[in-house]
Short mmCIF file of C-alpha atoms in Angstrom, two decimals:
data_model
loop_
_atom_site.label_atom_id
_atom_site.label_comp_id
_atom_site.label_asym_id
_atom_site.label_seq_id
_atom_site.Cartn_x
_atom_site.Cartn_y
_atom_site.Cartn_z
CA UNK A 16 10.76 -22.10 4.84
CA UNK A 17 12.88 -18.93 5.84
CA UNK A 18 10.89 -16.90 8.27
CA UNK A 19 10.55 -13.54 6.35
CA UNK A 20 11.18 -11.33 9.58
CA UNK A 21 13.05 -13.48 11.60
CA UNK A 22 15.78 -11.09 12.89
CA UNK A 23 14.20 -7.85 11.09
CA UNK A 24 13.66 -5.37 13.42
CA UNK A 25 12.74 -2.24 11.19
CA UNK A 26 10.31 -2.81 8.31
CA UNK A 27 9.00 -0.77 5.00
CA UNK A 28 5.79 -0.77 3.48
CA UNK A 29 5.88 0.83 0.28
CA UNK A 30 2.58 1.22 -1.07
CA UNK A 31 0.90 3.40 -4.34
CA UNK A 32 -2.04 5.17 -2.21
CA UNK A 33 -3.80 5.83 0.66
CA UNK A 34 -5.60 3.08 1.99
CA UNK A 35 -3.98 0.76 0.07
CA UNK A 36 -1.47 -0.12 3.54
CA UNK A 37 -4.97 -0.65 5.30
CA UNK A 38 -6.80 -2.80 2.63
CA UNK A 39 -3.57 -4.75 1.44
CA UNK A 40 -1.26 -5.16 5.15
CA UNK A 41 -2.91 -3.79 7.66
CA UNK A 42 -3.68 -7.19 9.86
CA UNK A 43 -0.26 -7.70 8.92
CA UNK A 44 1.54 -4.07 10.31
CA UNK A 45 -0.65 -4.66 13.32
CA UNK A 46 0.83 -7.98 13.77
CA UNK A 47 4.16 -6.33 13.28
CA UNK A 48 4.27 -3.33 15.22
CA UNK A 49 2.39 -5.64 18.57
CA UNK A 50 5.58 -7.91 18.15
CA UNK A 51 7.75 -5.14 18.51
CA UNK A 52 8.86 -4.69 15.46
CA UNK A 53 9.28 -1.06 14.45
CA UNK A 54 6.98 -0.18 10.84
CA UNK A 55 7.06 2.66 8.65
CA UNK A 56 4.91 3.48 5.66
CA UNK A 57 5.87 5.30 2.90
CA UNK A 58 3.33 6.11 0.18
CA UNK A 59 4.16 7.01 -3.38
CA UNK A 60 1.12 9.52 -4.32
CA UNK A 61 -2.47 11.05 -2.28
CA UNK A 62 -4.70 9.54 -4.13
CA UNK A 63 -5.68 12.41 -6.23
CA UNK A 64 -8.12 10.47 -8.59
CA UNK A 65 -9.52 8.25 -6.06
CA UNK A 66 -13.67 8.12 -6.46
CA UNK A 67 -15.63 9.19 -3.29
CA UNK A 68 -17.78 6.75 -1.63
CA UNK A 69 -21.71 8.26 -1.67
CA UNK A 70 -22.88 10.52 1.16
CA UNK A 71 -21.32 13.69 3.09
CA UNK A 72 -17.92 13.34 1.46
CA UNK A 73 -19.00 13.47 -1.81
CA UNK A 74 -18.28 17.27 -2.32
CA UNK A 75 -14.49 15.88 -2.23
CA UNK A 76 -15.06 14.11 -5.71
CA UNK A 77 -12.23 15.43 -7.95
CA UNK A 78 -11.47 18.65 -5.76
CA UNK A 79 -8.17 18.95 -4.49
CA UNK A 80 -9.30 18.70 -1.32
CA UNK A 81 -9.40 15.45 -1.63
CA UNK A 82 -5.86 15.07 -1.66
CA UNK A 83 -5.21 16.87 2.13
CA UNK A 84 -8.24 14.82 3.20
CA UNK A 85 -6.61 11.41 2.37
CA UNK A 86 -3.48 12.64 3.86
CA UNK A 87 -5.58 13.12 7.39
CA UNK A 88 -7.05 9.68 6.52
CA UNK A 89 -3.60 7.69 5.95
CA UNK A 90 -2.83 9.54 9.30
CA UNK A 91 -5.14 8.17 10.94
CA UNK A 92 -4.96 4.59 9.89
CA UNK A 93 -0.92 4.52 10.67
CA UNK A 94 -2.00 5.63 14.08
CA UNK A 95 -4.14 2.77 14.59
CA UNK A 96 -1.92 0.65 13.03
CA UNK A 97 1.14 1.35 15.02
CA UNK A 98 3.11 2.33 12.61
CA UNK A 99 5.44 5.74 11.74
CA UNK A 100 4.12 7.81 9.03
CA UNK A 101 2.63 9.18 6.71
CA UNK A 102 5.83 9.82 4.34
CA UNK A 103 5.29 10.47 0.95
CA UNK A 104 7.91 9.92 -2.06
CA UNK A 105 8.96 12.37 -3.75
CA UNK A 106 9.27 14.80 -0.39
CA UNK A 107 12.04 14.40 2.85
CA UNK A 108 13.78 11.88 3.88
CA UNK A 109 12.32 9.88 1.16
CA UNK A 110 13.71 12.05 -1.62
CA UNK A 111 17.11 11.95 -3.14
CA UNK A 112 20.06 13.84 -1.40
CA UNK A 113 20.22 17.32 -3.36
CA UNK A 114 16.97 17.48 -5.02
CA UNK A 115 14.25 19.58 -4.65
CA UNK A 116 10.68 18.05 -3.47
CA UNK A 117 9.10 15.87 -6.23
CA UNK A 118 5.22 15.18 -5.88
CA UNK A 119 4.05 11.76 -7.57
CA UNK A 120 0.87 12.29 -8.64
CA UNK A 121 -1.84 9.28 -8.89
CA UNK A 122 -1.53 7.33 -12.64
CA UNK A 123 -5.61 6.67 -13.03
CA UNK A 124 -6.78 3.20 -13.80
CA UNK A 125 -9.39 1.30 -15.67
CA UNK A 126 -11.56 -1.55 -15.09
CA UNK A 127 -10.19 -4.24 -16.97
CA UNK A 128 -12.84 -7.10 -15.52
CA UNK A 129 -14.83 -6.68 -12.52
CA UNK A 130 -11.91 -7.20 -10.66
CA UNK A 131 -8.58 -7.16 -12.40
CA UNK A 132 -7.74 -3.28 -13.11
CA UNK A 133 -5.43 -1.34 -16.25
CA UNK A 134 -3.80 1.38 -17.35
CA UNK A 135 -5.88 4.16 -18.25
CA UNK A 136 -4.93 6.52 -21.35
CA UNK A 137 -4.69 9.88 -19.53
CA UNK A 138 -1.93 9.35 -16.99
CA UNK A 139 -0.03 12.60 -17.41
CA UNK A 140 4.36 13.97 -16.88
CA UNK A 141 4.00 13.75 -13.46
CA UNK A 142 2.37 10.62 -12.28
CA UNK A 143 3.93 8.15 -10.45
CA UNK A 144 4.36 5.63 -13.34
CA UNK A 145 5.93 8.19 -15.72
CA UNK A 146 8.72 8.16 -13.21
CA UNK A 147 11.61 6.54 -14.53
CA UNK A 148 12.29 3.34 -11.67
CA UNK A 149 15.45 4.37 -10.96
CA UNK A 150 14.24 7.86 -9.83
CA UNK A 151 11.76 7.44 -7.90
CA UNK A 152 13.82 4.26 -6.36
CA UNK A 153 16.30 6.71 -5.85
CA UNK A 154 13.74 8.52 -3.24
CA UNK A 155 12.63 5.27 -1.55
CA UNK A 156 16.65 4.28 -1.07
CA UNK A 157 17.30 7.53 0.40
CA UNK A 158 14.47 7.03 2.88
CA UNK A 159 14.77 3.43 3.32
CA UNK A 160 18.85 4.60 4.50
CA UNK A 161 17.45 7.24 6.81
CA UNK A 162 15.23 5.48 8.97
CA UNK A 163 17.94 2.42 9.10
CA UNK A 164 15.18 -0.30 7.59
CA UNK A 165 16.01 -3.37 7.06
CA UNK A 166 13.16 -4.77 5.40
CA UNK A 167 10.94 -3.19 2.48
CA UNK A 168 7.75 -4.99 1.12
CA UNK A 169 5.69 -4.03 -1.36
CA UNK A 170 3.16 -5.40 -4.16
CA UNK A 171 3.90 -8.59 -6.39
CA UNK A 172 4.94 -7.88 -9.76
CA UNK A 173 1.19 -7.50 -10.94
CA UNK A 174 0.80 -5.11 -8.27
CA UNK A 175 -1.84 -7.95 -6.67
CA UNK A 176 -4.76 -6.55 -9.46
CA UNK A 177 -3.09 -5.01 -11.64
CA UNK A 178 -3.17 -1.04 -10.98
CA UNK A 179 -0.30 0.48 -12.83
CA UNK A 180 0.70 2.20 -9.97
CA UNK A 181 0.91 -0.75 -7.82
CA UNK A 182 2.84 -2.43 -10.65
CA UNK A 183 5.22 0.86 -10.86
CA UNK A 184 5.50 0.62 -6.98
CA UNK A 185 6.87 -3.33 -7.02
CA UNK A 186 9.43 -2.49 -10.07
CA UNK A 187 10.40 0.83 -7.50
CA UNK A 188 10.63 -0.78 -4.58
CA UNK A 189 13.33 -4.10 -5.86
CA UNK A 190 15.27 -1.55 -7.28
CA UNK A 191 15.61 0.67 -4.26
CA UNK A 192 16.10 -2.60 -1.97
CA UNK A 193 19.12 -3.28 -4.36
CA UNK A 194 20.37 0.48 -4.41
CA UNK A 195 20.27 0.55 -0.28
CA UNK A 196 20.98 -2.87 -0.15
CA UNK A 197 18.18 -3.79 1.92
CA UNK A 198 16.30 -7.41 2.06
CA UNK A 199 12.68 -6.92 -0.25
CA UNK A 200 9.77 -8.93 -0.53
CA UNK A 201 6.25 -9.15 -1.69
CA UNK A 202 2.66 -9.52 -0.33
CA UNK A 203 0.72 -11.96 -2.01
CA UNK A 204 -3.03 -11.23 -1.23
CA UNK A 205 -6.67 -12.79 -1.77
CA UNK A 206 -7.67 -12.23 -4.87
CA UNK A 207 -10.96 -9.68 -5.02
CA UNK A 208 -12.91 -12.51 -6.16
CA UNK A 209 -12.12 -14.57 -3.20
CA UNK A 210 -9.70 -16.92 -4.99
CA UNK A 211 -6.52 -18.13 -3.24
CA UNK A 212 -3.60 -16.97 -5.16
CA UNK A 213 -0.64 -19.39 -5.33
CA UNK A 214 0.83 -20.33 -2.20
CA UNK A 215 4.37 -21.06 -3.67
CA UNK A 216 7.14 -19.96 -1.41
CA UNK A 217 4.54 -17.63 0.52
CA UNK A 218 4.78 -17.85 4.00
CA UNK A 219 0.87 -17.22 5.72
CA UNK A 220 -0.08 -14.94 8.42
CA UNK A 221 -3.55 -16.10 9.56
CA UNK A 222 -4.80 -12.67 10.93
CA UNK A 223 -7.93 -13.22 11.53
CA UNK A 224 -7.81 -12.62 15.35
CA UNK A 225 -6.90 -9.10 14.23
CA UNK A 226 -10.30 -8.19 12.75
CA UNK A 227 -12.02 -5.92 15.63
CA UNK A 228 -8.60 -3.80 16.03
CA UNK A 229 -8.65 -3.36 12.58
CA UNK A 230 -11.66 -1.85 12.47
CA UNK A 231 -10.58 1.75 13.17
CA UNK A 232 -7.99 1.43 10.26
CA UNK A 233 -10.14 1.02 7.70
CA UNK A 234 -13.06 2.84 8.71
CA UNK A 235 -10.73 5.90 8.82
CA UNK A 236 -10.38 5.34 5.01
CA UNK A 237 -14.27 6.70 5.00
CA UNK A 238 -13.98 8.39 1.19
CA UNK A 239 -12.91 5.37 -0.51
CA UNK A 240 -14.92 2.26 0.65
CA UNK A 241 -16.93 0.75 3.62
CA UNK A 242 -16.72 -2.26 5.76
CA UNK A 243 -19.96 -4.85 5.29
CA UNK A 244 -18.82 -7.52 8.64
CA UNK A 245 -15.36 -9.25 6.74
CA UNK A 246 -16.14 -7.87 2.70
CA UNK A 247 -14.97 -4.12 1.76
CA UNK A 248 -17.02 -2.42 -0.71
CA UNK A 249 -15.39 -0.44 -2.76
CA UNK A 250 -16.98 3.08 -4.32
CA UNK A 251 -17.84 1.23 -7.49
CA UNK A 252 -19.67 -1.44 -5.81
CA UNK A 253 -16.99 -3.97 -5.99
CA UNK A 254 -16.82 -6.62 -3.18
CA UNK A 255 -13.31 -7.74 -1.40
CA UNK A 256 -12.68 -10.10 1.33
CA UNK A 257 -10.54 -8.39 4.05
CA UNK A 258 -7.20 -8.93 4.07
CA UNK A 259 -7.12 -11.38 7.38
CA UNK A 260 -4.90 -13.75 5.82
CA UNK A 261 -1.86 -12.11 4.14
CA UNK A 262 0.96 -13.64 2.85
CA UNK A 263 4.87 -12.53 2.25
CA UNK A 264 7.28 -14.05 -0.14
CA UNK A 265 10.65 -14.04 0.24
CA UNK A 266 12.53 -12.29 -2.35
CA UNK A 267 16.19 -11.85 -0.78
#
C-alpha cells in the first residue's frame, strides 16, 4: 500500500468544529508535525451550538460567548499539537479572492442512535451545510493555494458518525482538492461504540505511544467533553475510545 504522506511535506486538516481536530486526528497531527511535517488546520464553523459540559463553564450554554471561547480553546489545542492555526472558512486566506468575509455558522444535529448522529430540522441560511460545495470549496482552495499544501484530509463520506456538518465538510473538502489540485484523503476512525470500521485500503497509525502528550489537547477542549484514562465523555454522557489508532485512506 501507497504510503499516504510519503513525500508530503505540507498537510490540511479540514475539520467542521472545534475539537473535532483533537478528538478525530490529534495523535495523528502530533505524529505529523514531530516528523517534520508542516500541519495546518482549518475549521469550517465555532461551534456555536455545541452543549457545555456541567460545572463553571456552564454560563457559556447557548451565549455567544461560547463561540470566542472555543476559538481560545482550538488555539490552544493547535499549540499543543504543533500545528498552524486556528483558520476559519469563510474568513482570510481561506476565503475566495474578491469576496467579502463569510462566517459558517454550526448546522445543529440530532441523535439518531446512541451513537450515530442526523440532521436536525432547524439548520438555518447561513450554516455551513446550506453552503453550496462549490462555495465554500471555493474558500478551502483559496487557502489550501496560499499556504502551498499539498495534502488535505478530512472526514469519510459519512462524516465518521454522521454529523451533517462533517458530511458537508468531506463533500467540501474533494471538491476543493480537485479545484487546487491538491492530493485528498480521508480519516477512517473507531467507531463510538468501539467497533473497528473497515480496514479496506486504510493505512493504520498505531498512536498509542502518543497518549500522555495528548493530554493537553484535549483537556483544552474543557466545554465540550472530559477525558476518563483512554474513553472521552462527551456532554451528553456518551462514551468514545480515544482516537490512538487512526487511520487514512488514500483517495488520490
Amino acid at each position: 500500500m501507497t504510503d499516504v504522506f510519503e513525500g508530503r511535506s505540507r498537510v490540511v486538516f479540514f475539520h467542521a468544529h472545534p475539537d473535532d481536530e483533537t478528538l478525530a486526528t490529534g495523535a495523528l497531527i502530533q505524529h505529523l508535525t514531530r516528523s517534520g511535517v508542516a500541519v495546518a488546520v482549518v475549521t469550517a464553523t465555532r461551534g456555536e451550538r455545541g452543549e457545555v459540559v456541567p460545572g463553571p463553564l456552564s454560563h457559556l450554554a447557548g451565549s455567544r460567548e461560547l463561540d470566542a471561547h472555543r476559538e481560545g480553546e482550538l488555539a490552544a489545542a493547535l499549540a499543543v499539537l504543533g500545528a498552524d492555526g486556528p483558520f476559519f472558512l469563510g474568513l482570510a486566506p481561506a476565503r475566495a479572492p474578491g469576496l467579502p468575509p463569510r462566517r459558517y455558522l454550526d448546522s445543529g444535529m440530532r441523535w439518531v442512535t446512541e451513537t450515530v448522529a442526523g440532521p436536525g430540522s432547524d439548520a438555518g441560511p447561513d450554516a455551513f451545510t446550506s453552503a453550496a460545495v462549490a462555495d465554500a470549496a471555493d474558500d478551502l482552495a483559496a487557502f489550501l493555494a496560499a499556504w502551498d499544501a499539498d495534502l488535505v484530509i478530512s472526514y469519510e463520506a459519512d462524516g465518521g458518525y454522521g454529523h451533517p456538518d462533517h458530511v458537508h465538510a468531506h463533500h467540501v473538502a474533494r471538491a476543493a482538492a480537485a479545484v487546487a489540485s491538491v492530493a485528498f484523503a480521508e480519516v477512517v476512525s473507531i467507531h463510538r461504540d468501539g467497533s473497528a470500521p473497515t480496514s479496506a485500503n486504510v493505512q493504520w497509525f498505531d498512536l498509542a505511544d502518543h497518549y500522555d502528550e495528548l493530554l493537553p489537547a484535549l483537556h483544552a477542549h474543557a466545554s465540550q467533553f472530559t477525558v476518563d484514562g483512554r474513553d472521552v465523555i462527551h456532554v451528553g454522557g456518551q462514551r468514545e475510545p480515544l482516537q490512538l489508532r487512526t487511520g487514512v485512506r488514500w483517495s488520490g
